[in-house]
CSV table of C-alpha atoms in Angstrom, one decimal:
chain,number,residue,atom,x,y,z
A,29,UNK,CA,94.0,126.3,95.6
A,30,UNK,CA,90.5,127.7,96.1
A,31,UNK,CA,89.4,126.3,92.7
A,32,UNK,CA,90.9,122.8,93.4
A,33,UNK,CA,89.2,122.7,96.8
A,34,UNK,CA,85.9,123.7,95.3
A,35,UNK,CA,86.3,121.0,92.6
A,36,UNK,CA,87.4,118.4,95.2
A,37,UNK,CA,84.4,119.1,97.4
A,38,UNK,CA,82.0,118.8,94.5
A,39,UNK,CA,83.6,115.4,93.6
A,40,UNK,CA,83.5,114.3,97.2
A,41,UNK,CA,79.8,115.2,97.5
A,42,UNK,CA,79.1,113.2,94.3
A,43,UNK,CA,80.9,110.1,95.6
A,44,UNK,CA,83.4,110.2,92.8
A,45,UNK,CA,86.2,108.6,94.9
A,46,UNK,CA,88.6,107.7,92.0
A,47,UNK,CA,88.3,111.0,90.2
A,48,UNK,CA,88.7,112.9,93.5
A,49,UNK,CA,91.9,111.0,94.3
A,50,UNK,CA,93.3,111.6,90.7
A,51,UNK,CA,92.6,115.3,91.1
A,52,UNK,CA,94.2,115.7,94.5
A,53,UNK,CA,97.2,113.4,94.1
A,54,UNK,CA,98.6,116.0,91.6
A,55,UNK,CA,98.9,118.4,94.6
A,56,UNK,CA,100.6,115.9,97.0
A,57,UNK,CA,103.6,118.3,97.4
A,58,UNK,CA,101.3,121.2,98.3
A,59,UNK,CA,102.0,123.3,101.4
A,60,UNK,CA,98.3,123.9,102.0
A,61,UNK,CA,96.7,122.0,104.9
A,62,UNK,CA,93.3,122.2,103.4
A,63,UNK,CA,94.5,120.3,100.3
A,64,UNK,CA,96.6,117.9,102.3
A,65,UNK,CA,93.8,116.7,104.6
A,66,UNK,CA,91.5,116.3,101.7
A,67,UNK,CA,94.1,114.2,99.9
A,68,UNK,CA,94.4,112.1,103.1
A,69,UNK,CA,90.7,111.6,103.1
A,70,UNK,CA,90.6,110.7,99.4
A,71,UNK,CA,93.4,108.2,99.7
A,72,UNK,CA,91.7,106.6,102.7
A,73,UNK,CA,88.3,106.4,100.9
A,74,UNK,CA,90.0,104.8,97.9
A,75,UNK,CA,91.7,102.3,100.2
A,76,UNK,CA,88.3,101.4,101.8
A,77,UNK,CA,86.7,100.4,98.4
A,78,UNK,CA,86.0,96.7,98.1
A,79,UNK,CA,87.5,96.8,94.5
A,80,UNK,CA,90.9,98.0,95.9
A,81,UNK,CA,93.5,95.2,96.1
A,82,UNK,CA,95.1,94.4,99.5
A,83,UNK,CA,98.5,95.6,98.4
A,84,UNK,CA,97.0,98.9,97.0
A,85,UNK,CA,95.0,99.3,100.2
A,86,UNK,CA,98.1,99.1,102.4
A,87,UNK,CA,100.0,101.6,100.1
A,88,UNK,CA,97.1,104.1,100.2
A,89,UNK,CA,96.7,103.8,103.9
A,90,UNK,CA,100.3,104.8,104.6
A,91,UNK,CA,100.0,107.6,102.0
A,92,UNK,CA,96.9,108.9,103.7
A,93,UNK,CA,98.7,109.0,107.0
A,94,UNK,CA,101.7,110.9,105.6
A,95,UNK,CA,99.3,113.5,104.0
A,96,UNK,CA,97.4,113.9,107.3
A,97,UNK,CA,100.7,114.3,109.2
A,98,UNK,CA,101.9,117.0,106.8
A,99,UNK,CA,98.5,118.8,107.0
A,100,UNK,CA,99.0,119.0,110.7
A,101,UNK,CA,102.6,120.2,110.4
A,102,UNK,CA,101.4,123.0,108.0
A,103,UNK,CA,98.5,124.1,110.3
A,104,UNK,CA,98.2,122.8,113.8
A,105,UNK,CA,94.9,124.7,114.4
A,106,UNK,CA,93.1,123.0,111.5
A,107,UNK,CA,90.3,120.8,112.9
A,108,UNK,CA,90.0,118.5,109.9
A,109,UNK,CA,93.8,117.9,109.9
A,110,UNK,CA,93.5,116.6,113.5
A,111,UNK,CA,90.5,114.5,112.7
A,112,UNK,CA,92.1,112.8,109.7
A,113,UNK,CA,95.4,112.3,111.5
A,114,UNK,CA,93.5,110.4,114.2
A,115,UNK,CA,91.6,108.3,111.6
A,116,UNK,CA,94.7,107.5,109.5
A,117,UNK,CA,96.8,106.7,112.5
A,118,UNK,CA,94.1,104.2,113.5
A,119,UNK,CA,94.1,102.7,110.0
A,120,UNK,CA,97.9,102.3,110.1
A,121,UNK,CA,97.5,100.3,113.3
A,122,UNK,CA,95.5,97.7,111.4
A,123,UNK,CA,98.6,96.8,109.5
A,124,UNK,CA,101.0,97.0,112.4
A,125,UNK,CA,99.3,94.7,114.9
A,126,UNK,CA,97.2,95.0,118.0
A,127,UNK,CA,100.1,96.3,120.2
A,128,UNK,CA,100.7,99.3,118.0
A,129,UNK,CA,97.0,99.9,117.6
A,130,UNK,CA,96.4,100.0,121.4
A,131,UNK,CA,99.7,102.0,121.9
A,132,UNK,CA,98.3,104.7,119.5
A,133,UNK,CA,94.9,104.8,121.1
A,134,UNK,CA,95.5,107.7,123.5
A,135,UNK,CA,97.1,109.8,120.8
A,136,UNK,CA,94.2,109.1,118.5
A,137,UNK,CA,91.7,110.2,121.1
A,138,UNK,CA,93.7,113.4,121.8
A,139,UNK,CA,93.6,114.4,118.2
A,140,UNK,CA,89.8,113.8,118.0
A,141,UNK,CA,89.3,115.9,121.1
A,142,UNK,CA,91.5,118.7,119.7
A,143,UNK,CA,89.5,118.6,116.5
A,144,UNK,CA,86.2,119.0,118.5
A,145,UNK,CA,87.8,121.9,120.5
A,146,UNK,CA,88.5,123.6,117.1
A,147,UNK,CA,85.2,122.7,115.6
A,148,UNK,CA,82.5,121.8,118.2
A,149,UNK,CA,79.8,121.3,115.6
A,150,UNK,CA,81.7,118.4,113.8
A,151,UNK,CA,79.3,115.5,114.4
A,152,UNK,CA,81.6,113.0,112.6
A,153,UNK,CA,84.5,113.6,115.1
A,154,UNK,CA,82.1,113.4,118.1
A,155,UNK,CA,80.9,110.0,116.6
A,156,UNK,CA,84.6,108.9,116.3
A,157,UNK,CA,85.2,109.5,120.0
A,158,UNK,CA,82.0,107.4,120.6
A,159,UNK,CA,83.5,104.6,118.5
A,160,UNK,CA,86.8,104.9,120.5
A,161,UNK,CA,84.8,104.5,123.8
A,162,UNK,CA,82.8,101.6,122.4
A,163,UNK,CA,86.0,99.8,121.3
A,164,UNK,CA,87.5,100.1,124.7
A,165,UNK,CA,84.3,99.1,126.5
A,166,UNK,CA,84.1,96.0,124.3
A,167,UNK,CA,87.8,95.1,124.5
A,168,UNK,CA,88.5,91.4,125.1
A,169,UNK,CA,90.6,90.4,128.1
A,170,UNK,CA,93.8,89.5,126.1
A,171,UNK,CA,93.8,93.0,124.6
A,172,UNK,CA,93.3,94.5,128.1
A,173,UNK,CA,96.4,92.6,129.1
A,174,UNK,CA,98.4,94.2,126.3
A,175,UNK,CA,97.1,97.6,127.2
A,176,UNK,CA,98.1,97.0,130.8
A,177,UNK,CA,101.7,96.3,129.7
A,178,UNK,CA,101.8,99.4,127.5
A,179,UNK,CA,100.4,102.1,129.8
A,180,UNK,CA,100.9,102.9,133.5
A,181,UNK,CA,97.1,103.5,133.5
A,182,UNK,CA,95.6,101.7,130.5
A,183,UNK,CA,92.8,103.6,128.6
A,184,UNK,CA,89.3,102.3,129.6
A,185,UNK,CA,85.8,103.3,128.7
A,186,UNK,CA,82.1,102.2,129.2
A,187,UNK,CA,79.2,101.7,126.9
A,188,UNK,CA,77.4,104.5,128.8
A,189,UNK,CA,80.2,106.9,127.8
A,190,UNK,CA,80.1,105.8,124.1
A,191,UNK,CA,76.3,106.3,124.2
A,192,UNK,CA,76.8,109.9,125.4
A,193,UNK,CA,79.0,110.7,122.4
A,194,UNK,CA,76.7,109.0,119.9
A,195,UNK,CA,73.8,111.1,121.2
A,196,UNK,CA,75.9,114.2,121.2
A,197,UNK,CA,76.8,113.6,117.5
A,198,UNK,CA,73.1,113.1,116.7
A,199,UNK,CA,72.3,116.4,118.5
A,200,UNK,CA,75.0,118.3,116.6
A,201,UNK,CA,73.7,117.0,113.2
A,202,UNK,CA,70.6,114.8,113.3
A,203,UNK,CA,70.6,111.8,111.0
A,204,UNK,CA,74.0,112.7,109.5
A,205,UNK,CA,75.5,109.3,109.3
A,206,UNK,CA,74.1,105.7,109.1
A,207,UNK,CA,76.9,104.3,111.3
A,208,UNK,CA,76.0,106.6,114.2
A,209,UNK,CA,72.4,105.3,114.1
A,210,UNK,CA,73.7,101.7,114.0
A,211,UNK,CA,76.0,102.3,116.9
A,212,UNK,CA,73.3,103.9,119.0
A,213,UNK,CA,71.3,100.6,118.4
A,214,UNK,CA,74.3,98.4,119.2
A,215,UNK,CA,75.2,100.3,122.4
A,216,UNK,CA,71.6,100.1,123.6
A,217,UNK,CA,71.8,96.4,123.0
A,218,UNK,CA,74.9,96.2,125.1
A,219,UNK,CA,73.1,98.0,127.8
A,220,UNK,CA,70.1,95.6,127.5
A,221,UNK,CA,67.7,98.3,126.5
A,222,UNK,CA,65.9,96.4,123.7
A,223,UNK,CA,63.2,99.0,123.2
A,224,UNK,CA,65.7,101.8,122.3
A,225,UNK,CA,67.9,99.3,120.4
A,226,UNK,CA,65.0,98.5,118.1
A,227,UNK,CA,64.3,102.1,117.5
A,228,UNK,CA,67.8,103.1,116.4
A,229,UNK,CA,68.5,99.9,114.5
A,230,UNK,CA,65.3,100.4,112.5
A,231,UNK,CA,66.5,103.9,111.7
A,232,UNK,CA,69.8,102.5,110.5
A,233,UNK,CA,68.1,99.9,108.4
A,234,UNK,CA,65.9,102.5,106.7
A,235,UNK,CA,68.7,105.0,106.1
A,236,UNK,CA,69.1,105.7,102.3
A,237,UNK,CA,72.2,103.9,101.1
A,238,UNK,CA,74.5,106.3,99.2
A,239,UNK,CA,77.8,104.5,99.9
A,240,UNK,CA,79.2,101.0,100.3
A,241,UNK,CA,79.4,101.7,104.0
A,242,UNK,CA,75.7,102.6,104.1
A,243,UNK,CA,74.9,99.2,102.5
A,244,UNK,CA,77.0,97.4,105.1
A,245,UNK,CA,75.2,99.3,107.9
A,246,UNK,CA,71.8,98.3,106.5
A,247,UNK,CA,72.9,94.7,106.4
A,248,UNK,CA,74.3,94.7,109.9
A,249,UNK,CA,71.2,96.5,111.3
A,250,UNK,CA,68.9,94.0,109.7
A,251,UNK,CA,70.9,91.0,111.1
A,252,UNK,CA,70.7,92.6,114.6
A,253,UNK,CA,67.0,93.3,114.3
A,254,UNK,CA,66.4,89.7,113.3
A,255,UNK,CA,68.4,88.5,116.3
A,256,UNK,CA,66.4,90.5,118.9
């Protein structure tokens, strides 16, 4: 197991998404939470590639969720298992409609919070809670209506709260993720602070693009900068 994990982490660091998935999928029946959450992540990363067909994307998304669920069953005190369970549950919601997505929202946030309790230095999970807050702050009225029918007290948030988490993530690990820089800029825009929006969007635009997501972030940051 140690060897496979070492190999997997090397491939992950090198951005070898397909090879990583091929390596880990051989261990899909493993009892090891560390292997299972890595397989969940690898399946999800493969699903996110633009070269992956819609049908394959759906299949991989559900497979990722099953792996994350099993990782949690094997080890409830594994921070990464909680994090990837939350991420994969959110992805599944994209295929099951807005009602399911909103219905799962509180569970998703609880898993992110538990992941942070277990690993307070994990900047990515802190960022994900920021995204959660941002989504609820930005939620259109018709989705709020759905939320009101699903919960006695529907989940709500503010851009101020989202900002708090994005900054917290940045403090935990400065410059760790292009998307965190982008969302700091976007949140300051929502709060009508153009000066700070420009600062963070410029950082996002200049962030070195290692992944497809980084390239998307650069593109969006540039569009927003041009619109200010």
